[in-house]
């Protein structure tokens, strides 16, 4: 990849309404990732949000016919070609929405191999927050993507909340997830693509030296 090529961030939103809190969360995560990337490296950053509600008929048609429409094929291509992916779904019946699952059912099971992914979900109550762990992480593990440590769940009461003594507020979780995605995309590289300097923990000690250090006289 040439250094002048833009980094491509794609956010997939499975929100069904307009305006949608799911789309809003996808936008916030994409903005946090873009901000971090633009701060730490000098390559242009392209962000695209794919609204699955606009592709609902195309997705259903592909499932029964086996052939994607031009728009759906282009959307799948954008997802598989992205440098980093943000996947956001509303919670329905304690899991991701059917539209969200149907879209990723159409993605080849090796097309996301090694791709960094932030998973996120929205719901009416915090009781469904474990959907990130019991549904979304296994889905992207099956697709061989690299799901980042911080996932973001936003219940209705999280919007505008600053968190409590045990958890960060939603803005802090979004910034952390965006930072992790940016770091995964650039491989921990600093400005202008230069490798970060090695620290003490990065020093590789030869095995013979380790044995010698353990030898008792």
Short mmCIF file of C-alpha atoms in Angstrom, two decimals:
data_model
loop_
_atom_site.label_atom_id
_atom_site.label_comp_id
_atom_site.label_asym_id
_atom_site.label_seq_id
_atom_site.Cartn_x
_atom_site.Cartn_y
_atom_site.Cartn_z
CA UNK A 1 0.00 0.00 0.00
CA UNK A 2 1.34 3.42 -0.95
CA UNK A 3 1.66 6.00 1.81
CA UNK A 4 -0.49 8.44 -0.17
CA UNK A 5 -3.45 6.07 -0.30
CA UNK A 6 -6.16 6.97 2.20
CA UNK A 7 -6.92 4.76 5.14
CA UNK A 8 -10.46 3.47 4.73
CA UNK A 9 -12.77 3.21 7.71
CA UNK A 10 -16.17 1.62 7.12
CA UNK A 11 -18.94 1.64 9.72
CA UNK A 12 -21.90 -0.69 9.24
CA UNK A 13 -25.09 0.47 10.96
CA UNK A 14 -28.07 -1.88 11.23
CA UNK A 15 -30.40 0.72 12.72
CA UNK A 16 -33.91 0.60 11.30
CA UNK A 17 -35.27 4.01 12.20
CA UNK A 18 -34.32 7.52 11.13
CA UNK A 19 -32.87 9.19 13.08
CA UNK A 20 -31.26 6.15 14.68
CA UNK A 21 -29.23 5.83 17.88
CA UNK A 22 -27.40 2.96 16.18
CA UNK A 23 -26.37 5.25 13.32
CA UNK A 24 -25.40 7.92 15.85
CA UNK A 25 -23.14 5.47 17.69
CA UNK A 26 -21.57 4.37 14.38
CA UNK A 27 -20.91 8.02 13.51
CA UNK A 28 -19.33 8.74 16.90
CA UNK A 29 -17.05 5.70 16.69
CA UNK A 30 -15.99 6.58 13.14
CA UNK A 31 -15.27 10.19 14.18
CA UNK A 32 -13.17 9.03 17.15
CA UNK A 33 -11.17 6.70 14.91
CA UNK A 34 -10.65 9.38 12.29
CA UNK A 35 -9.54 11.92 14.90
CA UNK A 36 -6.99 9.51 16.35
CA UNK A 37 -5.66 8.54 12.92
CA UNK A 38 -5.33 12.14 11.77
CA UNK A 39 -3.51 13.00 14.98
CA UNK A 40 -0.97 10.19 14.76
CA UNK A 41 -0.17 9.89 11.06
CA UNK A 42 -0.17 12.06 7.96
CA UNK A 43 -2.15 9.92 5.53
CA UNK A 44 -5.65 10.95 4.48
CA UNK A 45 -8.54 9.10 6.12
CA UNK A 46 -11.76 8.15 4.38
CA UNK A 47 -14.82 7.28 6.45
CA UNK A 48 -17.94 5.66 5.06
CA UNK A 49 -21.08 4.63 6.90
CA UNK A 50 -23.22 1.89 5.35
CA UNK A 51 -26.87 1.94 6.45
CA UNK A 52 -28.22 -1.59 6.09
CA UNK A 53 -31.82 -0.32 6.15
CA UNK A 54 -31.18 1.09 2.70
CA UNK A 55 -30.07 -2.36 1.53
CA UNK A 56 -32.74 -4.45 3.27
CA UNK A 57 -34.54 -5.50 0.08
CA UNK A 58 -31.23 -6.20 -1.70
CA UNK A 59 -30.06 -8.36 1.21
CA UNK A 60 -33.31 -10.38 1.21
CA UNK A 61 -33.10 -10.75 -2.56
CA UNK A 62 -29.52 -12.02 -2.36
CA UNK A 63 -30.46 -14.58 0.28
CA UNK A 64 -33.14 -16.17 -1.90
CA UNK A 65 -31.55 -15.71 -5.33
CA UNK A 66 -27.87 -16.08 -4.54
CA UNK A 67 -27.00 -12.98 -6.53
CA UNK A 68 -26.26 -9.54 -5.07
CA UNK A 69 -27.56 -6.30 -6.55
CA UNK A 70 -24.96 -3.82 -7.74
CA UNK A 71 -25.45 -1.68 -4.65
CA UNK A 72 -25.15 -4.60 -2.25
CA UNK A 73 -22.08 -5.95 -4.04
CA UNK A 74 -20.44 -2.54 -3.79
CA UNK A 75 -21.26 -2.31 -0.08
CA UNK A 76 -19.81 -5.76 0.61
CA UNK A 77 -16.72 -4.77 -1.36
CA UNK A 78 -16.33 -1.63 0.75
CA UNK A 79 -16.54 -3.69 3.95
CA UNK A 80 -14.07 -6.34 2.84
CA UNK A 81 -11.69 -3.70 1.43
CA UNK A 82 -11.69 -1.47 4.50
CA UNK A 83 -8.60 -1.06 6.65
CA UNK A 84 -10.80 -1.02 9.74
CA UNK A 85 -14.41 -1.94 10.38
CA UNK A 86 -16.98 -0.67 12.87
CA UNK A 87 -20.05 -2.91 13.23
CA UNK A 88 -23.06 -1.57 15.12
CA UNK A 89 -26.44 -3.24 15.63
CA UNK A 90 -29.53 -2.65 17.70
CA UNK A 91 -30.37 -5.45 20.11
CA UNK A 92 -33.42 -7.49 19.16
CA UNK A 93 -34.55 -10.47 21.26
CA UNK A 94 -31.28 -10.50 23.19
CA UNK A 95 -29.08 -10.68 20.08
CA UNK A 96 -28.04 -8.75 16.97
CA UNK A 97 -30.77 -7.85 14.52
CA UNK A 98 -31.76 -10.19 11.71
CA UNK A 99 -30.77 -7.56 9.15
CA UNK A 100 -27.29 -7.27 10.66
CA UNK A 101 -26.79 -11.06 10.66
CA UNK A 102 -28.20 -11.45 7.15
CA UNK A 103 -25.72 -8.91 5.78
CA UNK A 104 -22.70 -10.60 7.31
CA UNK A 105 -24.06 -13.98 6.17
CA UNK A 106 -23.39 -12.67 2.66
CA UNK A 107 -19.73 -11.87 3.39
CA UNK A 108 -17.32 -14.66 2.49
CA UNK A 109 -16.14 -16.32 5.68
CA UNK A 110 -12.49 -15.57 4.89
CA UNK A 111 -12.96 -12.01 3.55
CA UNK A 112 -12.50 -10.36 6.95
CA UNK A 113 -9.52 -12.44 8.02
CA UNK A 114 -7.20 -10.33 10.18
CA UNK A 115 -9.28 -7.17 9.78
CA UNK A 116 -9.55 -5.06 12.96
CA UNK A 117 -13.17 -4.66 14.03
CA UNK A 118 -14.89 -2.64 16.74
CA UNK A 119 -18.21 -4.15 17.73
CA UNK A 120 -20.95 -2.01 19.24
CA UNK A 121 -24.64 -2.24 20.01
CA UNK A 122 -27.54 -0.12 21.17
CA UNK A 123 -30.49 -1.08 23.33
CA UNK A 124 -33.18 0.29 25.56
CA UNK A 125 -31.62 -1.09 28.73
CA UNK A 126 -28.16 -1.99 29.98
CA UNK A 127 -29.37 -5.53 30.77
CA UNK A 128 -28.63 -6.53 27.16
CA UNK A 129 -25.04 -5.28 27.11
CA UNK A 130 -23.61 -8.82 27.16
CA UNK A 131 -24.86 -9.23 23.60
CA UNK A 132 -21.44 -7.89 22.62
CA UNK A 133 -19.72 -10.86 24.23
CA UNK A 134 -22.11 -13.74 23.65
CA UNK A 135 -23.24 -12.86 20.11
CA UNK A 136 -21.08 -10.31 18.32
CA UNK A 137 -17.59 -11.48 19.30
CA UNK A 138 -18.32 -15.10 18.31
CA UNK A 139 -19.71 -13.92 14.96
CA UNK A 140 -16.54 -12.02 14.07
CA UNK A 141 -14.34 -14.74 15.52
CA UNK A 142 -16.00 -17.12 13.03
CA UNK A 143 -15.23 -14.60 10.29
CA UNK A 144 -11.58 -14.60 11.49
CA UNK A 145 -11.59 -10.85 12.12
CA UNK A 146 -9.58 -9.30 14.95
CA UNK A 147 -12.15 -7.98 17.40
CA UNK A 148 -10.66 -5.22 19.52
CA UNK A 149 -10.72 -5.33 23.34
CA UNK A 150 -13.08 -2.41 23.85
CA UNK A 151 -16.60 -2.93 22.62
CA UNK A 152 -19.25 -0.27 23.12
CA UNK A 153 -22.82 -0.76 24.28
CA UNK A 154 -25.10 2.26 24.53
CA UNK A 155 -28.35 2.00 26.43
CA UNK A 156 -30.82 4.84 26.35
CA UNK A 157 -29.58 6.22 29.67
CA UNK A 158 -25.93 6.22 28.48
CA UNK A 159 -26.45 9.12 26.08
CA UNK A 160 -25.37 12.20 27.97
CA UNK A 161 -24.19 10.19 30.99
CA UNK A 162 -20.70 10.67 32.45
CA UNK A 163 -20.54 7.14 33.88
CA UNK A 164 -20.21 6.09 37.47
CA UNK A 165 -17.50 4.93 39.86
CA UNK A 166 -17.20 1.57 38.07
CA UNK A 167 -17.53 2.44 34.41
CA UNK A 168 -16.49 5.22 32.06
CA UNK A 169 -19.15 7.29 30.39
CA UNK A 170 -20.14 6.60 26.79
CA UNK A 171 -17.87 9.32 25.28
CA UNK A 172 -14.82 7.84 27.04
CA UNK A 173 -15.67 4.32 25.84
CA UNK A 174 -16.09 5.61 22.29
CA UNK A 175 -12.71 7.41 22.41
CA UNK A 176 -10.99 4.30 23.76
CA UNK A 177 -12.52 2.02 21.12
CA UNK A 178 -11.64 4.50 18.36
CA UNK A 179 -8.08 4.71 19.63
CA UNK A 180 -7.73 0.94 19.67
CA UNK A 181 -9.02 0.68 16.11
CA UNK A 182 -6.67 3.44 14.91
CA UNK A 183 -3.72 1.73 16.57
CA UNK A 184 -4.65 -1.64 15.08
CA UNK A 185 -4.91 -0.13 11.61
CA UNK A 186 -1.52 1.55 11.74
CA UNK A 187 0.15 -1.31 13.57
CA UNK A 188 1.30 0.97 16.37
CA UNK A 189 3.20 3.17 13.93
CA UNK A 190 3.75 6.80 14.69
CA UNK A 191 3.69 9.90 12.48
CA UNK A 192 4.73 9.46 8.80
CA UNK A 193 4.67 5.67 9.18
CA UNK A 194 7.87 5.55 11.18
CA UNK A 195 8.10 2.58 13.53
CA UNK A 196 7.66 3.41 17.19
CA UNK A 197 10.80 3.35 19.26
CA UNK A 198 11.48 0.14 21.16
CA UNK A 199 11.10 0.11 24.91
CA UNK A 200 12.61 -2.11 27.56
CA UNK A 201 9.75 -4.58 27.18
CA UNK A 202 10.49 -4.94 23.45
CA UNK A 203 14.09 -6.13 23.89
CA UNK A 204 14.54 -9.69 22.70
CA UNK A 205 16.91 -11.57 25.02
CA UNK A 206 18.62 -14.63 23.45
CA UNK A 207 17.63 -17.88 25.12
CA UNK A 208 21.27 -18.77 25.90
CA UNK A 209 21.64 -15.48 27.77
CA UNK A 210 18.50 -16.16 29.77
CA UNK A 211 19.90 -19.58 30.75
CA UNK A 212 23.22 -18.03 31.70
CA UNK A 213 21.46 -15.49 33.89
CA UNK A 214 19.69 -18.32 35.71
CA UNK A 215 22.85 -20.40 36.25
CA UNK A 216 23.91 -20.60 39.85
CA UNK A 217 27.61 -20.68 40.64
#
